[in-house]
PDB file of C-alpha atoms in Angstrom:
ATOM      1  CA  UNK I 245      16.625 -12.682  -4.426  1.00 44.00           C
ATOM      2  CA  UNK I 246      14.952 -10.041  -2.280  1.00 45.00           C
ATOM      3  CA  UNK I 247      16.892  -6.791  -2.175  1.00 46.00           C
ATOM      4  CA  UNK I 248      18.505  -6.209   1.190  1.00 46.00           C
ATOM      5  CA  UNK I 249      17.326  -3.113   3.063  1.00 45.00           C
ATOM      6  CA  UNK I 250      19.709  -0.221   3.121  1.00 44.00           C
ATOM      7  CA  UNK I 251      20.360  -0.358   6.839  1.00 42.00           C
ATOM      8  CA  UNK I 252      18.990  -1.756  10.001  1.00 49.00           C
ATOM      9  CA  UNK I 253      17.064   0.348  12.413  1.00 44.00           C
ATOM     10  CA  UNK I 254      16.019   0.914  15.256  1.00 52.00           C
ATOM     11  CA  UNK I 255      16.478   0.928  18.979  1.00 59.00           C
ATOM     12  CA  UNK I 256      13.900  -0.836  21.130  1.00 72.00           C
ATOM     13  CA  UNK I 257      10.501   0.130  19.773  1.00 79.00           C
ATOM     14  CA  UNK I 258       7.805   1.487  22.056  1.00 82.00           C
ATOM     15  CA  UNK I 259       4.518  -0.377  22.429  1.00 85.00           C
ATOM     16  CA  UNK I 260       2.546   2.770  21.630  1.00 84.00           C
ATOM     17  CA  UNK I 261       3.619   2.400  17.978  1.00 81.00           C
ATOM     18  CA  UNK I 262       1.180  -0.501  17.583  1.00 86.00           C
ATOM     19  CA  UNK I 263      -1.632   0.255  20.026  1.00 88.00           C
ATOM     20  CA  UNK I 264      -3.695   2.179  17.450  1.00 88.00           C
ATOM     21  CA  UNK I 265      -3.163  -0.257  14.556  1.00 89.00           C
ATOM     22  CA  UNK I 266      -6.112  -2.579  13.878  1.00 87.00           C
ATOM     23  CA  UNK I 267      -4.380  -5.983  14.216  1.00 89.00           C
ATOM     24  CA  UNK I 268      -3.084  -5.004  17.653  1.00 89.00           C
ATOM     25  CA  UNK I 269      -5.611  -2.434  18.906  1.00 88.00           C
ATOM     26  CA  UNK I 270      -7.386  -4.866  21.259  1.00 87.00           C
ATOM     27  CA  UNK I 271      -4.218  -6.035  22.966  1.00 89.00           C
ATOM     28  CA  UNK I 272      -2.703  -5.093  26.280  1.00 88.00           C
ATOM     29  CA  UNK I 273       0.666  -3.362  26.276  1.00 89.00           C
ATOM     30  CA  UNK I 274       2.401  -6.431  27.706  1.00 90.00           C
ATOM     31  CA  UNK I 275       1.108  -8.470  24.753  1.00 91.00           C
ATOM     32  CA  UNK I 276       2.300  -5.845  22.292  1.00 90.00           C
ATOM     33  CA  UNK I 277       5.692  -5.861  24.016  1.00 91.00           C
ATOM     34  CA  UNK I 278       5.896  -9.610  23.448  1.00 91.00           C
ATOM     35  CA  UNK I 279       5.010  -9.141  19.757  1.00 92.00           C
ATOM     36  CA  UNK I 280       7.572  -6.368  19.258  1.00 91.00           C
ATOM     37  CA  UNK I 281      10.304  -8.371  20.966  1.00 91.00           C
ATOM     38  CA  UNK I 282       9.858 -11.036  18.280  1.00 93.00           C
ATOM     39  CA  UNK I 283       9.942  -8.546  15.380  1.00 93.00           C
ATOM     40  CA  UNK I 284      12.763  -7.414  13.149  1.00 92.00           C
ATOM     41  CA  UNK I 285      12.723  -3.791  12.007  1.00 92.00           C
ATOM     42  CA  UNK I 286      14.231  -2.434   8.814  1.00 93.00           C
ATOM     43  CA  UNK I 287      14.422   0.892   7.053  1.00 93.00           C
ATOM     44  CA  UNK I 288      14.107   0.802   3.244  1.00 95.00           C
ATOM     45  CA  UNK I 289      14.947   3.647   0.910  1.00 94.00           C
ATOM     46  CA  UNK I 290      12.347   4.608  -1.716  1.00 92.00           C
ATOM     47  CA  UNK I 291      12.278   2.027  -4.471  1.00 91.00           C
ATOM     48  CA  UNK I 292      13.507  -0.778  -2.244  1.00 94.00           C
ATOM     49  CA  UNK I 293      12.095  -4.286  -2.409  1.00 95.00           C
ATOM     50  CA  UNK I 294      10.506  -5.746   0.713  1.00 96.00           C
ATOM     51  CA  UNK I 295       9.855  -9.134  -0.910  1.00 96.00           C
ATOM     52  CA  UNK I 296       9.553 -10.563  -4.412  1.00 95.00           C
ATOM     53  CA  UNK I 297       6.707 -12.336  -6.148  1.00 94.00           C
ATOM     54  CA  UNK I 298       7.235 -16.092  -6.038  1.00 94.00           C
ATOM     55  CA  UNK I 299       9.731 -16.062  -3.156  1.00 96.00           C
ATOM     56  CA  UNK I 300       9.024 -18.406  -0.222  1.00 97.00           C
ATOM     57  CA  UNK I 301       6.819 -16.533   2.261  1.00 97.00           C
ATOM     58  CA  UNK I 302       9.173 -16.911   5.201  1.00 97.00           C
ATOM     59  CA  UNK I 303       8.093 -13.678   6.931  1.00 97.00           C
ATOM     60  CA  UNK I 304       5.047 -11.423   7.217  1.00 96.00           C
ATOM     61  CA  UNK I 305       5.259  -7.662   7.572  1.00 96.00           C
ATOM     62  CA  UNK I 306       3.769  -4.537   9.101  1.00 94.00           C
ATOM     63  CA  UNK I 307       4.371  -1.220   7.355  1.00 95.00           C
ATOM     64  CA  UNK I 308       5.103   1.123  10.244  1.00 93.00           C
ATOM     65  CA  UNK I 309       5.878   4.226   8.185  1.00 93.00           C
ATOM     66  CA  UNK I 310       5.825   5.036   4.478  1.00 93.00           C
ATOM     67  CA  UNK I 311       3.972   3.599   1.464  1.00 93.00           C
ATOM     68  CA  UNK I 312       4.337   0.365  -0.467  1.00 95.00           C
ATOM     69  CA  UNK I 313       3.422  -0.467  -4.062  1.00 92.00           C
ATOM     70  CA  UNK I 314       2.185  -3.993  -4.675  1.00 93.00           C
ATOM     71  CA  UNK I 315       3.429  -5.040  -8.108  1.00 91.00           C
ATOM     72  CA  UNK I 316       2.615  -8.039 -10.303  1.00 88.00           C
ATOM     73  CA  UNK I 317       4.706  -9.240 -13.222  1.00 82.00           C
ATOM     74  CA  UNK I 318       2.775 -10.355 -16.317  1.00 80.00           C
ATOM     75  CA  UNK I 319       3.739 -13.448 -18.365  1.00 82.00           C
ATOM     76  CA  UNK I 320       5.367 -11.085 -20.882  1.00 82.00           C
ATOM     77  CA  UNK I 321       7.514  -9.496 -18.165  1.00 77.00           C
ATOM     78  CA  UNK I 322       5.591  -6.230 -17.788  1.00 78.00           C
ATOM     79  CA  UNK I 323       5.305  -4.677 -14.345  1.00 79.00           C
ATOM     80  CA  UNK I 324       1.769  -3.808 -13.222  1.00 82.00           C
ATOM     81  CA  UNK I 325       0.933  -1.908 -10.033  1.00 85.00           C
ATOM     82  CA  UNK I 326      -1.959  -3.690  -8.346  1.00 83.00           C
ATOM     83  CA  UNK I 327      -2.336  -1.790  -5.059  1.00 86.00           C
ATOM     84  CA  UNK I 328      -0.828   0.884  -2.847  1.00 89.00           C
ATOM     85  CA  UNK I 329      -0.601   0.096   0.862  1.00 91.00           C
ATOM     86  CA  UNK I 330      -0.360   2.911   3.438  1.00 90.00           C
ATOM     87  CA  UNK I 331       1.352   2.795   6.819  1.00 91.00           C
ATOM     88  CA  UNK I 332      -0.331   0.804   9.560  1.00 91.00           C
ATOM     89  CA  UNK I 333      -1.216  -2.253   7.501  1.00 92.00           C
ATOM     90  CA  UNK I 334       0.044  -5.799   7.296  1.00 94.00           C
ATOM     91  CA  UNK I 335       1.495  -7.105   4.033  1.00 94.00           C
ATOM     92  CA  UNK I 336       3.148 -10.258   2.815  1.00 95.00           C
ATOM     93  CA  UNK I 337       0.485 -12.256   4.659  1.00 93.00           C
ATOM     94  CA  UNK I 338       0.594 -15.216   2.277  1.00 93.00           C
ATOM     95  CA  UNK I 339      -0.292 -17.604   5.115  1.00 92.00           C
ATOM     96  CA  UNK I 340      -3.660 -15.879   5.492  1.00 90.00           C
ATOM     97  CA  UNK I 341      -4.637 -16.850   1.953  1.00 89.00           C
ATOM     98  CA  UNK I 342      -3.177 -20.341   2.078  1.00 91.00           C
ATOM     99  CA  UNK I 343      -0.054 -19.634   0.031  1.00 93.00           C
ATOM    100  CA  UNK I 344       3.534 -20.617   0.663  1.00 95.00           C
ATOM    101  CA  UNK I 345       4.972 -18.003  -1.715  1.00 96.00           C
ATOM    102  CA  UNK I 346       4.349 -14.278  -2.074  1.00 96.00           C
ATOM    103  CA  UNK I 347       1.704 -13.594  -4.749  1.00 92.00           C
ATOM    104  CA  UNK I 348       3.219 -10.217  -5.672  1.00 93.00           C
ATOM    105  CA  UNK I 349       6.254  -7.979  -5.173  1.00 95.00           C
ATOM    106  CA  UNK I 350       6.224  -5.235  -2.524  1.00 96.00           C
ATOM    107  CA  UNK I 351       8.267  -2.125  -3.340  1.00 95.00           C
ATOM    108  CA  UNK I 352       8.588   0.980  -1.210  1.00 95.00           C
ATOM    109  CA  UNK I 353       7.149   4.119  -2.787  1.00 92.00           C
ATOM    110  CA  UNK I 354       8.857   6.284  -0.159  1.00 92.00           C
ATOM    111  CA  UNK I 355      11.457   5.758   2.539  1.00 94.00           C
ATOM    112  CA  UNK I 356       9.731   3.260   4.799  1.00 95.00           C
ATOM    113  CA  UNK I 357      10.071   1.437   8.094  1.00 94.00           C
ATOM    114  CA  UNK I 358       8.911  -2.167   8.075  1.00 95.00           C
ATOM    115  CA  UNK I 359       8.496  -4.646  10.906  1.00 95.00           C
ATOM    116  CA  UNK I 360       8.511  -8.369  10.163  1.00 96.00           C
ATOM    117  CA  UNK I 361       8.009 -11.687  11.916  1.00 96.00           C
ATOM    118  CA  UNK I 362       8.718 -15.292  10.895  1.00 97.00           C
ATOM    119  CA  UNK I 363       5.698 -16.859   9.222  1.00 96.00           C
ATOM    120  CA  UNK I 364       5.988 -19.661  11.774  1.00 95.00           C
ATOM    121  CA  UNK I 365       4.512 -17.198  14.315  1.00 96.00           C
ATOM    122  CA  UNK I 366       1.376 -16.511  12.251  1.00 94.00           C
ATOM    123  CA  UNK I 367      -0.756 -19.301  13.737  1.00 93.00           C
ATOM    124  CA  UNK I 368       0.337 -18.316  17.241  1.00 94.00           C
ATOM    125  CA  UNK I 369      -0.692 -14.698  16.692  1.00 93.00           C
ATOM    126  CA  UNK I 370      -4.059 -15.764  15.275  1.00 92.00           C
ATOM    127  CA  UNK I 371      -4.749 -18.123  18.179  1.00 91.00           C
ATOM    128  CA  UNK I 372      -3.484 -16.029  21.089  1.00 90.00           C
ATOM    129  CA  UNK I 373      -4.163 -12.383  20.279  1.00 89.00           C
ATOM    130  CA  UNK I 374      -7.736 -11.125  20.369  1.00 81.00           C
ATOM    131  CA  UNK I 375      -8.715  -9.279  17.233  1.00 83.00           C
ATOM    132  CA  UNK I 376      -5.555 -10.088  15.271  1.00 88.00           C
ATOM    133  CA  UNK I 377      -7.301 -12.546  12.950  1.00 87.00           C
ATOM    134  CA  UNK I 378     -10.566 -10.637  12.545  1.00 87.00           C
ATOM    135  CA  UNK I 379      -8.862  -7.327  11.806  1.00 86.00           C
ATOM    136  CA  UNK I 380      -6.425  -8.989   9.411  1.00 88.00           C
ATOM    137  CA  UNK I 381      -9.226 -10.586   7.431  1.00 88.00           C
ATOM    138  CA  UNK I 382     -11.076  -7.263   7.347  1.00 88.00           C
ATOM    139  CA  UNK I 383      -7.982  -5.778   5.691  1.00 86.00           C
ATOM    140  CA  UNK I 384      -7.911  -8.636   3.191  1.00 87.00           C
ATOM    141  CA  UNK I 385     -11.582  -8.081   2.501  1.00 89.00           C
ATOM    142  CA  UNK I 386     -11.013  -4.391   1.777  1.00 87.00           C
ATOM    143  CA  UNK I 387      -8.207  -5.223  -0.641  1.00 87.00           C
ATOM    144  CA  UNK I 388     -10.281  -7.835  -2.444  1.00 87.00           C
ATOM    145  CA  UNK I 389     -13.123  -5.316  -2.625  1.00 87.00           C
ATOM    146  CA  UNK I 390     -10.817  -2.719  -4.148  1.00 85.00           C
ATOM    147  CA  UNK I 391      -9.564  -5.201  -6.729  1.00 84.00           C
ATOM    148  CA  UNK I 392     -13.134  -6.212  -7.609  1.00 87.00           C
ATOM    149  CA  UNK I 393     -14.099  -2.559  -7.995  1.00 85.00           C
ATOM    150  CA  UNK I 394     -11.216  -2.054 -10.402  1.00 83.00           C
ATOM    151  CA  UNK I 395     -12.250  -5.111 -12.422  1.00 85.00           C
ATOM    152  CA  UNK I 396     -15.764  -3.697 -12.757  1.00 88.00           C
ATOM    153  CA  UNK I 397     -14.325  -0.322 -13.775  1.00 86.00           C
ATOM    154  CA  UNK I 398     -12.172  -1.937 -16.452  1.00 83.00           C
ATOM    155  CA  UNK I 399     -15.219  -3.714 -17.851  1.00 86.00           C
ATOM    156  CA  UNK I 400     -17.719  -0.867 -17.739  1.00 89.00           C
ATOM    157  CA  UNK I 401     -16.019   2.551 -17.614  1.00 88.00           C
ATOM    158  CA  UNK I 402     -14.342   4.815 -20.109  1.00 93.00           C
ATOM    159  CA  UNK I 403     -10.661   5.612 -19.606  1.00 93.00           C
ATOM    160  CA  UNK I 404     -11.350   9.097 -18.242  1.00 95.00           C
ATOM    161  CA  UNK I 405     -13.616   7.652 -15.539  1.00 94.00           C
ATOM    162  CA  UNK I 406     -11.057   4.993 -14.587  1.00 94.00           C
ATOM    163  CA  UNK I 407      -8.223   7.497 -14.204  1.00 95.00           C
ATOM    164  CA  UNK I 408     -10.412   9.849 -12.174  1.00 95.00           C
ATOM    165  CA  UNK I 409     -11.488   6.993  -9.902  1.00 94.00           C
ATOM    166  CA  UNK I 410      -7.894   5.843  -9.394  1.00 93.00           C
ATOM    167  CA  UNK I 411      -6.798   9.322  -8.332  1.00 95.00           C
ATOM    168  CA  UNK I 412      -9.796   9.691  -6.014  1.00 95.00           C
ATOM    169  CA  UNK I 413      -9.037   6.354  -4.340  1.00 92.00           C
ATOM    170  CA  UNK I 414      -5.436   7.397  -3.718  1.00 92.00           C
ATOM    171  CA  UNK I 415      -6.577  10.749  -2.336  1.00 93.00           C
ATOM    172  CA  UNK I 416      -9.027   8.990   0.001  1.00 90.00           C
ATOM    173  CA  UNK I 417      -6.357   6.541   1.180  1.00 86.00           C
ATOM    174  CA  UNK I 418      -3.307   8.778   1.432  1.00 87.00           C
ATOM    175  CA  UNK I 419      -4.286  12.362   0.656  1.00 90.00           C
ATOM    176  CA  UNK I 420      -2.957  15.277   2.657  1.00 91.00           C
ATOM    177  CA  UNK I 421      -4.191  18.840   2.566  1.00 94.00           C
ATOM    178  CA  UNK I 422      -1.809  21.291   0.952  1.00 93.00           C
ATOM    179  CA  UNK I 423      -2.197  24.798  -0.335  1.00 93.00           C
ATOM    180  CA  UNK I 424      -4.704  24.753  -3.164  1.00 92.00           C
ATOM    181  CA  UNK I 425      -5.956  21.202  -2.801  1.00 94.00           C
ATOM    182  CA  UNK I 426      -5.266  17.642  -1.668  1.00 96.00           C
ATOM    183  CA  UNK I 427      -2.054  15.873  -2.664  1.00 95.00           C
ATOM    184  CA  UNK I 428      -1.345  12.158  -2.960  1.00 93.00           C
ATOM    185  CA  UNK I 429       1.145  11.677  -0.157  1.00 90.00           C
ATOM    186  CA  UNK I 430       3.792   9.710  -2.043  1.00 89.00           C
ATOM    187  CA  UNK I 431       5.544   9.999  -5.397  1.00 89.00           C
ATOM    188  CA  UNK I 432       3.404   8.639  -8.222  1.00 90.00           C
ATOM    189  CA  UNK I 433       4.204   8.813 -11.908  1.00 89.00           C
ATOM    190  CA  UNK I 434       1.962   8.891 -14.933  1.00 91.00           C
ATOM    191  CA  UNK I 435       3.295   5.424 -15.729  1.00 89.00           C
ATOM    192  CA  UNK I 436       2.033   4.233 -12.321  1.00 89.00           C
ATOM    193  CA  UNK I 437      -1.411   5.621 -13.134  1.00 91.00           C
ATOM    194  CA  UNK I 438      -1.432   3.952 -16.523  1.00 90.00           C
ATOM    195  CA  UNK I 439      -0.684   0.602 -14.848  1.00 87.00           C
ATOM    196  CA  UNK I 440      -3.422   1.122 -12.253  1.00 86.00           C
ATOM    197  CA  UNK I 441      -6.001   1.884 -14.928  1.00 90.00           C
ATOM    198  CA  UNK I 442      -4.911  -0.491 -17.714  1.00 86.00           C
ATOM    199  CA  UNK I 443      -4.366   2.277 -20.210  1.00 90.00           C
ATOM    200  CA  UNK I 444      -1.410   3.821 -22.002  1.00 92.00           C
ATOM    201  CA  UNK I 445       1.050   6.384 -20.699  1.00 93.00           C
ATOM    202  CA  UNK I 446       0.108   8.642 -23.619  1.00 96.00           C
ATOM    203  CA  UNK I 447      -3.582   8.561 -22.651  1.00 95.00           C
ATOM    204  CA  UNK I 448      -2.894   9.324 -18.985  1.00 95.00           C
ATOM    205  CA  UNK I 449      -0.580  12.196 -19.946  1.00 95.00           C
ATOM    206  CA  UNK I 450      -3.205  13.621 -22.298  1.00 96.00           C
ATOM    207  CA  UNK I 451      -5.935  13.426 -19.652  1.00 96.00           C
ATOM    208  CA  UNK I 452      -3.830  15.001 -16.900  1.00 96.00           C
ATOM    209  CA  UNK I 453      -2.682  17.795 -19.208  1.00 95.00           C
ATOM    210  CA  UNK I 454      -6.299  18.537 -20.089  1.00 96.00           C
ATOM    211  CA  UNK I 455      -7.384  18.501 -16.452  1.00 96.00           C
ATOM    212  CA  UNK I 456      -4.521  20.806 -15.515  1.00 95.00           C
ATOM    213  CA  UNK I 457      -5.674  23.347 -18.102  1.00 95.00           C
ATOM    214  CA  UNK I 458      -9.140  23.224 -16.512  1.00 95.00           C
ATOM    215  CA  UNK I 459      -7.721  23.673 -13.005  1.00 95.00           C
ATOM    216  CA  UNK I 460      -8.796  20.256 -11.752  1.00 95.00           C
ATOM    217  CA  UNK I 461      -5.345  18.882 -10.901  1.00 96.00           C
ATOM    218  CA  UNK I 462      -1.667  19.763 -10.808  1.00 94.00           C
ATOM    219  CA  UNK I 463       0.876  17.148 -11.825  1.00 90.00           C
ATOM    220  CA  UNK I 464       4.636  17.607 -11.596  1.00 86.00           C
ATOM    221  CA  UNK I 465       7.751  15.873 -10.281  1.00 82.00           C
ATOM    222  CA  UNK I 466       5.943  12.635  -9.437  1.00 87.00           C
ATOM    223  CA  UNK I 467       3.367  14.548  -7.415  1.00 91.00           C
ATOM    224  CA  UNK I 468      -0.361  14.820  -8.144  1.00 95.00           C
ATOM    225  CA  UNK I 469      -2.543  17.395  -6.423  1.00 95.00           C
ATOM    226  CA  UNK I 470      -6.315  17.496  -6.814  1.00 96.00           C
ATOM    227  CA  UNK I 471      -7.452  21.113  -6.888  1.00 96.00           C
ATOM    228  CA  UNK I 472     -11.161  20.473  -7.539  1.00 95.00           C
ATOM    229  CA  UNK I 473     -12.238  17.155  -5.953  1.00 93.00           C
ATOM    230  CA  UNK I 474     -15.920  17.679  -6.778  1.00 95.00           C
ATOM    231  CA  UNK I 475     -15.190  18.092 -10.478  1.00 94.00           C
ATOM    232  CA  UNK I 476     -13.099  14.917 -10.425  1.00 94.00           C
ATOM    233  CA  UNK I 477     -15.976  13.045  -8.753  1.00 95.00           C
ATOM    234  CA  UNK I 478     -18.299  14.223 -11.510  1.00 95.00           C
ATOM    235  CA  UNK I 479     -15.822  12.951 -14.125  1.00 94.00           C
ATOM    236  CA  UNK I 480     -15.488   9.617 -12.339  1.00 92.00           C
ATOM    237  CA  UNK I 481     -19.249   9.104 -12.588  1.00 89.00           C
ATOM    238  CA  UNK I 482     -19.289   9.774 -16.301  1.00 78.00           C
TER     239      UNK I 482
END
């Protein structure tokens, strides 16, 4: 069963929370108010489960704050991180791809706030709200494109290139400027990187240790900072 969130939030949410988000950016405030009034909001601690792979897709979700890891379970029971989703995106949109169950598990990488609606409202949102469908399918297209890029990388690139590309993608999606470089803005372990790049934990650890000695990255306490982005781009291109 899906893990229950740690506690309910929030008082009445303001419409401005959604006005800048692509699925709702073309809507009037009164329409957004109607959407929010039909939503449930929950706060999840880091490591919480939003929904589980294979569960009936009874709700769809909007990540309002935080980061989510999309995880698949292999036939042998291994956990593989497929994607990271930043705040401002829909997830659990099984209805959009013609599924009745969730194709993967969504786990919070940080403390997160998630809105959700019954899947029975999906067709109504698509039909009545301008831009909801087109922006949602753009998001799906980007995710499929990212997955296809990773498949090509697995087939054609050396491990060092794959790890460099994975870090660069995360920096582009979630990076924040800090002293001395750009940091991935959520906790990420070397095991997470090994899953993203289909390599071993030992190999990822060896690569990161070597890059640290060269001043390219810093890696500690589930945090990765890129100190020399240009050098990492060069590595990613082989």
